[in-house]
Each structure stands twice: as C-alpha cells, then as structure tokens.
PDB file of C-alpha atoms in Angstrom:
ATOM      1  CA  MET A 998      81.804 147.942 120.201  1.00  0.00           C
ATOM      2  CA  GLN A 999      80.748 145.159 122.290  1.00  0.00           C
ATOM      3  CA  ALA A1000      81.335 141.701 121.068  1.00  0.00           C
ATOM      4  CA  ALA A1001      78.067 139.778 120.325  1.00  0.00           C
ATOM      5  CA  LYS A1002      77.090 137.355 122.990  1.00  0.00           C
ATOM      6  CA  PRO A1003      76.718 133.801 121.863  1.00  0.00           C
ATOM      7  CA  ALA A1004      73.124 132.783 121.545  1.00  0.00           C
ATOM      8  CA  LYS A1005      71.974 130.464 124.487  1.00  0.00           C
ATOM      9  CA  ILE A1006      70.688 127.082 123.404  1.00  0.00           C
ATOM     10  CA  LYS A1007      67.292 126.451 124.816  1.00  0.00           C
ATOM     11  CA  PHE A1008      66.651 122.736 125.559  1.00  0.00           C
ATOM     12  CA  THR A1009      63.190 121.679 124.620  1.00  0.00           C
ATOM     13  CA  ALA A1010      61.178 118.294 125.231  1.00  0.00           C
ATOM     14  CA  ASP A1011      62.341 117.171 121.724  1.00  0.00           C
ATOM     15  CA  HIS A1012      65.983 117.626 122.727  1.00  0.00           C
ATOM     16  CA  TRP A1013      65.651 115.599 125.771  1.00  0.00           C
ATOM     17  CA  LYS A1014      63.734 112.870 123.952  1.00  0.00           C
ATOM     18  CA  ALA A1015      66.620 112.787 121.262  1.00  0.00           C
ATOM     19  CA  TYR A1016      69.286 112.428 124.062  1.00  0.00           C
ATOM     20  CA  GLY A1017      67.177 109.823 125.813  1.00  0.00           C
ATOM     21  CA  LEU A1018      66.998 107.695 122.678  1.00  0.00           C
ATOM     22  CA  LEU A1019      70.878 108.013 122.375  1.00  0.00           C
ATOM     23  CA  ILE A1020      71.321 106.641 125.929  1.00  0.00           C
ATOM     24  CA  PRO A1021      70.825 102.912 125.062  1.00  0.00           C
ATOM     25  CA  SER A1022      73.213 103.020 122.328  1.00  0.00           C
ATOM     26  CA  LEU A1023      75.804 104.892 124.425  1.00  0.00           C
ATOM     27  CA  ILE A1024      75.476 102.338 127.282  1.00  0.00           C
ATOM     28  CA  ILE A1025      75.973  99.504 124.780  1.00  0.00           C
ATOM     29  CA  PHE A1026      78.992 101.237 123.372  1.00  0.00           C
ATOM     30  CA  ILE A1027      80.626 101.831 126.730  1.00  0.00           C
ATOM     31  CA  LEU A1028      79.799  98.222 128.111  1.00  0.00           C
ATOM     32  CA  PHE A1029      80.877  96.285 124.957  1.00  0.00           C
ATOM     33  CA  MET A1030      83.477  98.620 123.241  1.00  0.00           C
ATOM     34  CA  PHE A1031      85.031 101.409 125.273  1.00  0.00           C
ATOM     35  CA  TRP A1032      85.238  99.474 128.549  1.00  0.00           C
ATOM     36  CA  PRO A1033      86.777  96.237 127.035  1.00  0.00           C
ATOM     37  CA  PHE A1034      89.224  98.437 125.097  1.00  0.00           C
ATOM     38  CA  MET A1035      90.463 100.342 128.200  1.00  0.00           C
ATOM     39  CA  TYR A1036      90.511  97.113 130.008  1.00  0.00           C
ATOM     40  CA  THR A1037      92.655  95.514 127.393  1.00  0.00           C
ATOM     41  CA  ILE A1038      95.167  98.353 127.807  1.00  0.00           C
ATOM     42  CA  TYR A1039      95.146  98.005 131.505  1.00  0.00           C
ATOM     43  CA  LEU A1040      95.801  94.172 131.121  1.00  0.00           C
ATOM     44  CA  SER A1041      98.559  94.596 128.613  1.00  0.00           C
ATOM     45  CA  PHE A1042     100.774  96.090 131.686  1.00  0.00           C
ATOM     46  CA  PHE A1043     100.198  92.961 133.853  1.00  0.00           C
ATOM     47  CA  ASP A1044     101.206  89.296 134.073  1.00  0.00           C
ATOM     48  CA  TRP A1045      98.085  87.359 134.624  1.00  0.00           C
ATOM     49  CA  ASN A1046      96.626  83.921 133.715  1.00  0.00           C
ATOM     50  CA  MET A1047      92.981  84.402 134.485  1.00  0.00           C
ATOM     51  CA  VAL A1048      93.320  82.008 137.251  1.00  0.00           C
ATOM     52  CA  LYS A1049      95.335  83.882 139.974  1.00  0.00           C
ATOM     53  CA  PRO A1050      93.344  86.273 142.093  1.00  0.00           C
ATOM     54  CA  THR A1051      96.085  88.913 141.758  1.00  0.00           C
ATOM     55  CA  LYS A1052      97.880  90.619 138.821  1.00  0.00           C
ATOM     56  CA  GLU A1053     101.631  91.177 138.612  1.00  0.00           C
ATOM     57  CA  PHE A1054     102.537  94.630 137.139  1.00  0.00           C
ATOM     58  CA  VAL A1055     105.178  94.331 134.536  1.00  0.00           C
ATOM     59  CA  GLY A1056     105.137  97.552 132.774  1.00  0.00           C
ATOM     60  CA  LEU A1057     106.096  97.364 129.123  1.00  0.00           C
ATOM     61  CA  GLN A1058     107.566  93.971 129.555  1.00  0.00           C
ATOM     62  CA  ASN A1059     104.593  92.237 127.607  1.00  0.00           C
ATOM     63  CA  TYR A1060     105.189  94.683 124.612  1.00  0.00           C
ATOM     64  CA  LYS A1061     108.963  93.809 124.745  1.00  0.00           C
ATOM     65  CA  GLU A1062     108.424  90.034 124.670  1.00  0.00           C
ATOM     66  CA  VAL A1063     105.790  90.370 121.959  1.00  0.00           C
ATOM     67  CA  LEU A1064     108.075  92.551 119.716  1.00  0.00           C
ATOM     68  CA  THR A1065     110.995  90.239 120.310  1.00  0.00           C
ATOM     69  CA  ASP A1066     109.079  86.999 119.569  1.00  0.00           C
ATOM     70  CA  PRO A1067     109.649  85.740 116.082  1.00  0.00           C
ATOM     71  CA  THR A1068     106.087  84.109 115.962  1.00  0.00           C
ATOM     72  CA  THR A1069     104.642  87.676 116.384  1.00  0.00           C
ATOM     73  CA  TYR A1070     106.297  88.597 112.953  1.00  0.00           C
ATOM     74  CA  LYS A1071     105.253  85.414 111.332  1.00  0.00           C
ATOM     75  CA  VAL A1072     101.810  85.890 112.470  1.00  0.00           C
ATOM     76  CA  PHE A1073     101.802  89.597 111.284  1.00  0.00           C
ATOM     77  CA  GLY A1074     103.254  88.247 107.730  1.00  0.00           C
ATOM     78  CA  ASN A1075     100.289  85.675 107.649  1.00  0.00           C
ATOM     79  CA  THR A1076      97.940  88.586 108.357  1.00  0.00           C
ATOM     80  CA  LEU A1077      99.237  90.575 105.590  1.00  0.00           C
ATOM     81  CA  LEU A1078      99.065  87.597 103.153  1.00  0.00           C
ATOM     82  CA  TYR A1079      95.560  86.956 104.128  1.00  0.00           C
ATOM     83  CA  ILE A1080      94.667  90.638 103.541  1.00  0.00           C
ATOM     84  CA  GLY A1081      96.272  90.678 100.072  1.00  0.00           C
ATOM     85  CA  LEU A1082      94.554  87.363  98.938  1.00  0.00           C
ATOM     86  CA  LEU A1083      91.260  88.513 100.201  1.00  0.00           C
ATOM     87  CA  LEU A1084      91.682  91.823  98.417  1.00  0.00           C
ATOM     88  CA  ILE A1085      92.323  89.945  95.190  1.00  0.00           C
ATOM     89  CA  ILE A1086      89.522  87.370  95.622  1.00  0.00           C
ATOM     90  CA  ASN A1087      86.837  89.661  97.282  1.00  0.00           C
ATOM     91  CA  LEU A1088      87.636  93.028  95.673  1.00  0.00           C
ATOM     92  CA  ILE A1089      89.243  92.637  92.293  1.00  0.00           C
ATOM     93  CA  ILE A1090      87.275  89.727  91.062  1.00  0.00           C
ATOM     94  CA  PRO A1091      83.957  90.815  92.099  1.00  0.00           C
ATOM     95  CA  TYR A1092      84.534  94.167  90.635  1.00  0.00           C
ATOM     96  CA  ILE A1093      85.328  92.696  87.276  1.00  0.00           C
ATOM     97  CA  LEU A1094      82.417  90.161  87.603  1.00  0.00           C
ATOM     98  CA  ALA A1095      79.982  92.953  88.507  1.00  0.00           C
ATOM     99  CA  PHE A1096      80.981  94.785  85.346  1.00  0.00           C
ATOM    100  CA  VAL A1097      80.790  91.763  83.160  1.00  0.00           C
ATOM    101  CA  LEU A1098      77.253  90.775  84.308  1.00  0.00           C
ATOM    102  CA  ASP A1099      75.881  94.515  84.321  1.00  0.00           C
ATOM    103  CA  ILE A1100      77.228  95.652  81.125  1.00  0.00           C
ATOM    104  CA  VAL A1101      78.496  92.776  78.920  1.00  0.00           C
ATOM    105  CA  LEU A1102      76.340  89.748  79.956  1.00  0.00           C
ATOM    106  CA  LYS A1103      72.848  90.931  80.479  1.00  0.00           C
ATOM    107  CA  ARG A1104      70.845  87.580  80.206  1.00  0.00           C
ATOM    108  CA  PHE A1105      70.146  85.611  83.341  1.00  0.00           C
ATOM    109  CA  ASN A1106      72.038  88.058  85.465  1.00  0.00           C
ATOM    110  CA  HIS A1107      69.316  87.897  88.123  1.00  0.00           C
ATOM    111  CA  LEU A1108      70.014  84.108  88.346  1.00  0.00           C
ATOM    112  CA  TYR A1109      73.758  84.734  88.517  1.00  0.00           C
ATOM    113  CA  LYS A1110      73.377  87.330  91.403  1.00  0.00           C
ATOM    114  CA  GLY A1111      71.188  85.013  93.457  1.00  0.00           C
ATOM    115  CA  ALA A1112      73.586  82.198  92.906  1.00  0.00           C
ATOM    116  CA  ILE A1113      76.563  84.252  93.884  1.00  0.00           C
ATOM    117  CA  PHE A1114      75.011  85.887  96.897  1.00  0.00           C
ATOM    118  CA  LEU A1115      73.485  82.559  98.508  1.00  0.00           C
ATOM    119  CA  PRO A1116      76.615  81.536 100.374  1.00  0.00           C
ATOM    120  CA  SER A1117      76.796  84.803 102.106  1.00  0.00           C
ATOM    121  CA  VAL A1118      73.728  84.025 104.243  1.00  0.00           C
ATOM    122  CA  ILE A1119      75.263  80.567 105.331  1.00  0.00           C
ATOM    123  CA  SER A1120      77.316  80.275 108.506  1.00  0.00           C
ATOM    124  CA  LEU A1121      80.980  80.355 108.063  1.00  0.00           C
ATOM    125  CA  VAL A1122      81.357  77.692 110.546  1.00  0.00           C
ATOM    126  CA  VAL A1123      79.092  75.561 108.453  1.00  0.00           C
ATOM    127  CA  GLY A1124      81.056  76.356 105.364  1.00  0.00           C
ATOM    128  CA  SER A1125      84.345  75.534 107.129  1.00  0.00           C
ATOM    129  CA  ILE A1126      83.074  72.041 108.159  1.00  0.00           C
ATOM    130  CA  LEU A1127      81.831  71.553 104.574  1.00  0.00           C
ATOM    131  CA  PHE A1128      85.132  72.422 102.912  1.00  0.00           C
ATOM    132  CA  THR A1129      86.959  70.328 105.450  1.00  0.00           C
ATOM    133  CA  TRP A1130      85.003  67.455 104.025  1.00  0.00           C
ATOM    134  CA  LEU A1131      85.128  68.545 100.441  1.00  0.00           C
ATOM    135  CA  LEU A1132      88.954  69.083 100.678  1.00  0.00           C
ATOM    136  CA  ASN A1133      89.900  66.230 102.565  1.00  0.00           C
ATOM    137  CA  PRO A1134      93.280  65.090 100.878  1.00  0.00           C
ATOM    138  CA  VAL A1135      92.527  61.321 101.644  1.00  0.00           C
ATOM    139  CA  SER A1136      88.878  60.790 101.142  1.00  0.00           C
ATOM    140  CA  GLY A1137      87.398  64.057 100.123  1.00  0.00           C
ATOM    141  CA  PRO A1138      85.512  64.593  96.847  1.00  0.00           C
ATOM    142  CA  ALA A1139      88.147  66.802  95.342  1.00  0.00           C
ATOM    143  CA  ALA A1140      90.916  64.335  96.255  1.00  0.00           C
ATOM    144  CA  ILE A1141      89.002  61.446  94.571  1.00  0.00           C
ATOM    145  CA  ILE A1142      88.383  63.541  91.407  1.00  0.00           C
ATOM    146  CA  LEU A1143      92.098  64.393  91.184  1.00  0.00           C
ATOM    147  CA  GLY A1144      92.890  60.702  91.682  1.00  0.00           C
ATOM    148  CA  TRP A1145      91.035  59.843  88.498  1.00  0.00           C
ATOM    149  CA  PHE A1146      93.733  61.910  86.718  1.00  0.00           C
ATOM    150  CA  GLY A1147      96.578  60.381  88.724  1.00  0.00           C
ATOM    151  CA  ILE A1148      97.064  63.658  90.711  1.00  0.00           C
ATOM    152  CA  ASP A1149      97.782  63.471  94.377  1.00  0.00           C
ATOM    153  CA  MET A1150      96.203  66.105  96.402  1.00  0.00           C
ATOM    154  CA  PRO A1151      98.608  67.803  98.937  1.00  0.00           C
ATOM    155  CA  ILE A1152      97.899  67.729 102.603  1.00  0.00           C
ATOM    156  CA  TRP A1153      97.156  71.338 102.451  1.00  0.00           C
ATOM    157  CA  SER A1154      96.454  71.881 106.154  1.00  0.00           C
ATOM    158  CA  LYS A1155     100.043  70.731 106.756  1.00  0.00           C
ATOM    159  CA  LEU A1156     101.945  72.964 104.069  1.00  0.00           C
ATOM    160  CA  ASP A1157     102.986  76.588 104.744  1.00  0.00           C
ATOM    161  CA  GLY A1158     101.548  78.892 102.119  1.00  0.00           C
ATOM    162  CA  TRP A1159      99.030  76.378 101.002  1.00  0.00           C
ATOM    163  CA  VAL A1160      97.108  76.451 104.134  1.00  0.00           C
ATOM    164  CA  ILE A1161      96.716  80.277 103.963  1.00  0.00           C
ATOM    165  CA  VAL A1162      95.540  80.018 100.370  1.00  0.00           C
ATOM    166  CA  VAL A1163      92.853  77.551 101.075  1.00  0.00           C
ATOM    167  CA  LEU A1164      91.591  79.224 104.282  1.00  0.00           C
ATOM    168  CA  SER A1165      91.346  82.454 102.375  1.00  0.00           C
ATOM    169  CA  LEU A1166      89.230  80.817  99.596  1.00  0.00           C
ATOM    170  CA  ILE A1167      87.025  79.284 102.510  1.00  0.00           C
ATOM    171  CA  THR A1168      86.495  82.747 103.851  1.00  0.00           C
ATOM    172  CA  SER A1169      85.858  84.173 100.434  1.00  0.00           C
ATOM    173  CA  TRP A1170      83.051  81.644  99.771  1.00  0.00           C
ATOM    174  CA  LYS A1171      81.249  83.631 102.570  1.00  0.00           C
ATOM    175  CA  VAL A1172      82.186  87.175 101.766  1.00  0.00           C
ATOM    176  CA  PHE A1173      82.481  87.088  98.044  1.00  0.00           C
ATOM    177  CA  GLY A1174      78.704  87.418  97.524  1.00  0.00           C
ATOM    178  CA  TYR A1175      77.949  90.436  99.678  1.00  0.00           C
ATOM    179  CA  ASN A1176      80.935  92.338  98.164  1.00  0.00           C
ATOM    180  CA  PHE A1177      79.814  91.340  94.616  1.00  0.00           C
ATOM    181  CA  ILE A1178      76.128  92.578  95.366  1.00  0.00           C
ATOM    182  CA  VAL A1179      77.469  95.954  96.803  1.00  0.00           C
ATOM    183  CA  LEU A1180      79.753  96.455  93.966  1.00  0.00           C
ATOM    184  CA  TYR A1181      77.061  95.342  91.253  1.00  0.00           C
ATOM    185  CA  ALA A1182      74.643  97.937  92.781  1.00  0.00           C
ATOM    186  CA  SER A1183      77.329 100.516  92.412  1.00  0.00           C
ATOM    187  CA  VAL A1184      78.207  99.638  88.614  1.00  0.00           C
ATOM    188  CA  ASN A1185      74.478  99.494  87.944  1.00  0.00           C
ATOM    189  CA  GLY A1186      74.032 102.947  89.342  1.00  0.00           C
ATOM    190  CA  ILE A1187      76.334 104.530  86.638  1.00  0.00           C
ATOM    191  CA  SER A1188      74.553 106.506  83.978  1.00  0.00           C
ATOM    192  CA  ARG A1189      73.555 104.056  80.998  1.00  0.00           C
ATOM    193  CA  GLU A1190      73.934 107.082  78.862  1.00  0.00           C
ATOM    194  CA  VAL A1191      77.595 107.395  79.384  1.00  0.00           C
ATOM    195  CA  ILE A1192      78.298 103.637  78.904  1.00  0.00           C
ATOM    196  CA  GLU A1193      76.328 103.543  75.749  1.00  0.00           C
ATOM    197  CA  ALA A1194      78.018 106.562  74.212  1.00  0.00           C
ATOM    198  CA  ALA A1195      81.331 105.178  74.876  1.00  0.00           C
ATOM    199  CA  ARG A1196      80.465 101.949  73.353  1.00  0.00           C
ATOM    200  CA  LEU A1197      79.063 103.761  70.308  1.00  0.00           C
ATOM    201  CA  ASP A1198      82.298 105.381  69.869  1.00  0.00           C
ATOM    202  CA  GLY A1199      84.061 102.093  69.740  1.00  0.00           C
ATOM    203  CA  VAL A1200      85.743 102.370  73.200  1.00  0.00           C
ATOM    204  CA  PRO A1201      87.295  98.949  74.216  1.00  0.00           C
ATOM    205  CA  LEU A1202      85.428  97.340  77.227  1.00  0.00           C
ATOM    206  CA  TRP A1203      88.731  97.392  79.295  1.00  0.00           C
ATOM    207  CA  LYS A1204      88.950 101.057  78.872  1.00  0.00           C
ATOM    208  CA  ILE A1205      85.314 101.477  79.768  1.00  0.00           C
ATOM    209  CA  PHE A1206      85.957  99.684  83.006  1.00  0.00           C
ATOM    210  CA  PHE A1207      89.295 101.497  83.914  1.00  0.00           C
ATOM    211  CA  HIS A1208      88.272 105.065  82.829  1.00  0.00           C
ATOM    212  CA  LEU A1209      84.473 105.234  83.465  1.00  0.00           C
ATOM    213  CA  VAL A1210      83.251 102.443  85.688  1.00  0.00           C
ATOM    214  CA  LEU A1211      86.136 102.361  88.167  1.00  0.00           C
ATOM    215  CA  PRO A1212      86.270 106.117  88.945  1.00  0.00           C
ATOM    216  CA  MET A1213      82.522 106.521  88.952  1.00  0.00           C
ATOM    217  CA  SER A1214      82.030 103.656  91.406  1.00  0.00           C
ATOM    218  CA  SER A1215      85.112 104.427  93.409  1.00  0.00           C
ATOM    219  CA  ALA A1216      83.160 105.486  96.535  1.00  0.00           C
ATOM    220  CA  THR A1217      81.746 102.085  96.846  1.00  0.00           C
ATOM    221  CA  GLY A1218      85.008 100.539  95.870  1.00  0.00           C
ATOM    222  CA  ILE A1219      86.899 102.108  98.703  1.00  0.00           C
ATOM    223  CA  TYR A1220      84.157 100.920 101.118  1.00  0.00           C
ATOM    224  CA  VAL A1221      84.619  97.326  99.930  1.00  0.00           C
ATOM    225  CA  PHE A1222      88.385  97.865 100.161  1.00  0.00           C
ATOM    226  CA  ILE A1223      88.115  98.812 103.874  1.00  0.00           C
ATOM    227  CA  ILE A1224      85.727  96.013 104.813  1.00  0.00           C
ATOM    228  CA  THR A1225      87.831  93.411 103.139  1.00  0.00           C
ATOM    229  CA  ILE A1226      90.947  94.487 105.092  1.00  0.00           C
ATOM    230  CA  VAL A1227      88.730  94.090 108.248  1.00  0.00           C
ATOM    231  CA  GLN A1228      87.663  90.746 107.013  1.00  0.00           C
ATOM    232  CA  GLY A1229      91.321  89.795 106.666  1.00  0.00           C
ATOM    233  CA  LEU A1230      91.766  90.560 110.441  1.00  0.00           C
ATOM    234  CA  GLN A1231      88.453  89.100 111.543  1.00  0.00           C
ATOM    235  CA  TYR A1232      86.615  86.853 109.344  1.00  0.00           C
ATOM    236  CA  VAL A1233      89.557  84.366 108.732  1.00  0.00           C
ATOM    237  CA  PHE A1234      89.297  83.602 112.484  1.00  0.00           C
ATOM    238  CA  THR A1235      86.407  81.188 112.020  1.00  0.00           C
ATOM    239  CA  PRO A1236      88.162  78.726 109.486  1.00  0.00           C
ATOM    240  CA  ILE A1237      91.340  78.961 111.583  1.00  0.00           C
ATOM    241  CA  LYS A1238      89.614  77.925 114.778  1.00  0.00           C
ATOM    242  CA  VAL A1239      87.639  75.185 113.005  1.00  0.00           C
ATOM    243  CA  ILE A1240      90.037  73.548 110.764  1.00  0.00           C
ATOM    244  CA  THR A1241      93.734  74.400 111.855  1.00  0.00           C
ATOM    245  CA  GLN A1242      93.888  76.046 115.220  1.00  0.00           C
ATOM    246  CA  GLY A1243      96.796  78.194 113.923  1.00  0.00           C
ATOM    247  CA  GLY A1244      98.973  75.317 112.682  1.00  0.00           C
ATOM    248  CA  PRO A1245     101.023  73.814 111.566  1.00  0.00           C
ATOM    249  CA  ASN A1246     103.660  75.854 113.796  1.00  0.00           C
ATOM    250  CA  TYR A1247     101.524  79.156 113.514  1.00  0.00           C
ATOM    251  CA  ALA A1248     101.627  78.923 109.668  1.00  0.00           C
ATOM    252  CA  SER A1249      97.952  79.539 109.448  1.00  0.00           C
ATOM    253  CA  SER A1250      97.495  81.935 112.427  1.00  0.00           C
ATOM    254  CA  ASN A1251      96.599  85.530 112.013  1.00  0.00           C
ATOM    255  CA  ALA A1252      96.762  88.434 114.524  1.00  0.00           C
ATOM    256  CA  ILE A1253      93.209  87.886 115.788  1.00  0.00           C
ATOM    257  CA  TYR A1254      93.542  84.393 116.237  1.00  0.00           C
ATOM    258  CA  HIS A1255      97.030  84.478 117.814  1.00  0.00           C
ATOM    259  CA  ALA A1256      95.544  87.035 120.521  1.00  0.00           C
ATOM    260  CA  TYR A1257      92.945  84.467 121.154  1.00  0.00           C
ATOM    261  CA  HIS A1258      95.386  81.590 121.392  1.00  0.00           C
ATOM    262  CA  GLU A1259      97.541  83.410 123.775  1.00  0.00           C
ATOM    263  CA  ALA A1260      94.634  84.391 126.245  1.00  0.00           C
ATOM    264  CA  PHE A1261      92.507  81.347 126.147  1.00  0.00           C
ATOM    265  CA  VAL A1262      94.839  78.460 125.319  1.00  0.00           C
ATOM    266  CA  LEU A1263      98.119  79.493 126.854  1.00  0.00           C
ATOM    267  CA  TYR A1264      96.543  81.900 129.275  1.00  0.00           C
ATOM    268  CA  ARG A1265      99.080  84.565 128.919  1.00  0.00           C
ATOM    269  CA  THR A1266      96.586  87.343 129.248  1.00  0.00           C
ATOM    270  CA  GLY A1267      99.083  90.153 129.319  1.00  0.00           C
ATOM    271  CA  HIS A1268     100.779  89.055 126.015  1.00  0.00           C
ATOM    272  CA  SER A1269      97.277  88.619 124.289  1.00  0.00           C
ATOM    273  CA  ALA A1270      96.403  92.196 125.381  1.00  0.00           C
ATOM    274  CA  ALA A1271      99.704  93.608 124.300  1.00  0.00           C
ATOM    275  CA  LEU A1272      99.231  91.908 120.800  1.00  0.00           C
ATOM    276  CA  SER A1273      95.673  93.108 120.503  1.00  0.00           C
ATOM    277  CA  ILE A1274      96.903  96.712 121.060  1.00  0.00           C
ATOM    278  CA  LEU A1275      99.586  96.290 118.641  1.00  0.00           C
ATOM    279  CA  THR A1276      97.119  94.868 115.972  1.00  0.00           C
ATOM    280  CA  MET A1277      94.681  97.825 116.653  1.00  0.00           C
ATOM    281  CA  ALA A1278      97.614 100.395 116.034  1.00  0.00           C
ATOM    282  CA  ILE A1279      98.440  98.592 112.806  1.00  0.00           C
ATOM    283  CA  PHE A1280      94.956  98.755 111.630  1.00  0.00           C
ATOM    284  CA  ILE A1281      94.612 102.442 112.488  1.00  0.00           C
ATOM    285  CA  LEU A1282      97.859 103.020 110.572  1.00  0.00           C
ATOM    286  CA  LEU A1283      96.479 101.261 107.610  1.00  0.00           C
ATOM    287  CA  LEU A1284      93.324 103.333 107.716  1.00  0.00           C
ATOM    288  CA  ILE A1285      95.377 106.523 108.016  1.00  0.00           C
ATOM    289  CA  LEU A1286      97.491 105.677 104.944  1.00  0.00           C
ATOM    290  CA  GLU A1287      94.124 104.702 103.078  1.00  0.00           C
ATOM    291  CA  PHE A1288      92.556 108.181 103.772  1.00  0.00           C
ATOM    292  CA  LYS A1289      95.988 109.965 102.996  1.00  0.00           C
ATOM    293  CA  PHE A1290      96.770 108.296  99.730  1.00  0.00           C
ATOM    294  CA  VAL A1291      93.715 106.465  98.429  1.00  0.00           C
ATOM    295  CA  GLU A1292      90.661 108.619  99.356  1.00  0.00           C
ATOM    296  CA  ARG A1293      92.184 111.566  97.188  1.00  0.00           C
ATOM    297  CA  GLY A1294      91.112 109.839  94.040  1.00  0.00           C
ATOM    298  CA  ILE A1295      87.723 108.980  95.141  1.00  0.00           C
ATOM    299  CA  HIS A1296      84.779 110.344  93.112  1.00  0.00           C
ATOM    300  CA  TYR A1297      81.542 111.054  95.245  1.00  0.00           C
ATOM    301  CA  GLU A1298      78.407 111.771  93.130  1.00  0.00           C
ATOM    302  CA  ASN A1299      76.913 115.330  94.035  1.00  0.00           C
TER     303      ASN A1299
END
C-alpha cells in the first residue's frame, strides 16, 4: 500500500490578508523586543561605555564580575523581598477583600470598588511624588500626626528594610486596585447557588473561602500571581528612580533598576547587559517552577 500523500495547503486571498495583518505586529515585535534582546546578549560579551567608538570583547568576564560582586546578591535579595511583599499586599489582601465585598458585605460595594480602583489610573510618578511629601519624616502630614502622639517618624529612606517596605506600599497604591477588580470579577463569577448552599449548611466563611472560592477562582488567581511577580521586577523601578535612586548603599535597588544604574549612571554597559540576562534567566526559572508546581492545582471552568 502506498502511503497517503499529505494534502497540499492552498493559499487563498484570505490567507494572504491574514498574514498581511500580522506583519505590522511582527515588525514591532522584532524591532522593540527580539532585536533589543539579541543586542543585549551581544553587549554582555563586551566592555563598552556607550561613548567609545569601539567595543572591547571580554567574553564571559562581565558575567564573572557580576556573579562575584556582593552588590549583585544584595540587589537580588531586595528583588525577592519586593516580590514577597507585593504578593502579600497585591494578591492575598485583594483576594480576601474581593471575597468580603462580594459575599459578606454587599451594601455599597460599588462605591468601594470605585474608590479602590481609582488610584490605578493615576501615574505612579505622580503617586511617588505625592507619597514623598506625605511621608516626609520632618514636615510631612504623617510625621506631624505622629508628633501629636509623641512618636518620631523614622527617616525611612535611609534605613535598610524600611525603605523597601515603604516603596512596596507606594507601588501597591498603584497596582492594588487593578488586581482587586480582576479578582473581584473572578469571585463574582462563582455560582451563587454553590455559595448559598454552603452558607445554608452552616459552613464557616473561612471554609467557604479556602474550599470553594479559592479553588473555583484559581485560574484568575494564578494570573494575578504572575503579573504581581512581574510588578515586583518592573513596577518598583518608578518609585526607586523618583525617591531613592537605589540608596542608601543599594538598599532599595532591585534587579531592573540596578541594570539601569549600571548602564546609564556608571556607563558599564557590559555589566548591565549581563545583569539583565541573568535577571531574565531567573524570571524564566520562576515561571518554570510556577508551571511545574502551581499550575497543577488550578481549576479551569469547562
């Protein structure tokens, strides 16, 4: 018996129209994502300060220097701390709040939703400047109010640990509302019959949350989990740049800002490129671990 020949695909005018519509997106992707990525890999093997007309090939020397620099590990530790704090503030708290507003407190929930979401449409630069004034340890409103009770506000921008907590809160002011609305929509989409049946059977609210709401909205939860990790790498850049510039002594810097600092402040482009590639590798590793260990327990409707 002769093997069946594969059917030939006939390209019609509709096919070419579809490919034609894809071309602008492909051009944008190549110019602004693929080419910068490849050029970053290229630069990581060179010593260049963006001023010299020539680049000096150094091989893996940039990677060796980055991996042996204690500042690198301090910055990556800060990044993990940012991610941890943002996961607590922008995933766990909005999840609980969405459950409370949708199932427990049903009065005025539209007002609450609007008020919570409003900061997400305001620029994070504006928010950073606003909080710099509000949290000024000498003359800010927060310091004045604490002074009424005899409490001195610490100079948080100069204290290790405190500065990360405050910058995480400033970032959360921007991203909390969006995450809350997404999680609220997911919780609101759960069948009311299931929730009401559980409440009629006398199931405690905490059990309803952990055994019904959490599994049935887990697909949205994992989406918010991933974007919150991305926010820990990217969104914190703005308040760091506006308020602390990575100080004191890199105590508030994260991986993204440190790569920017190396390239555009210290003009060590090779170091910056190597750090960027290592950051991307860590982010890919986090995604692989997430898909391997977290994705298994996700419930997708239908």
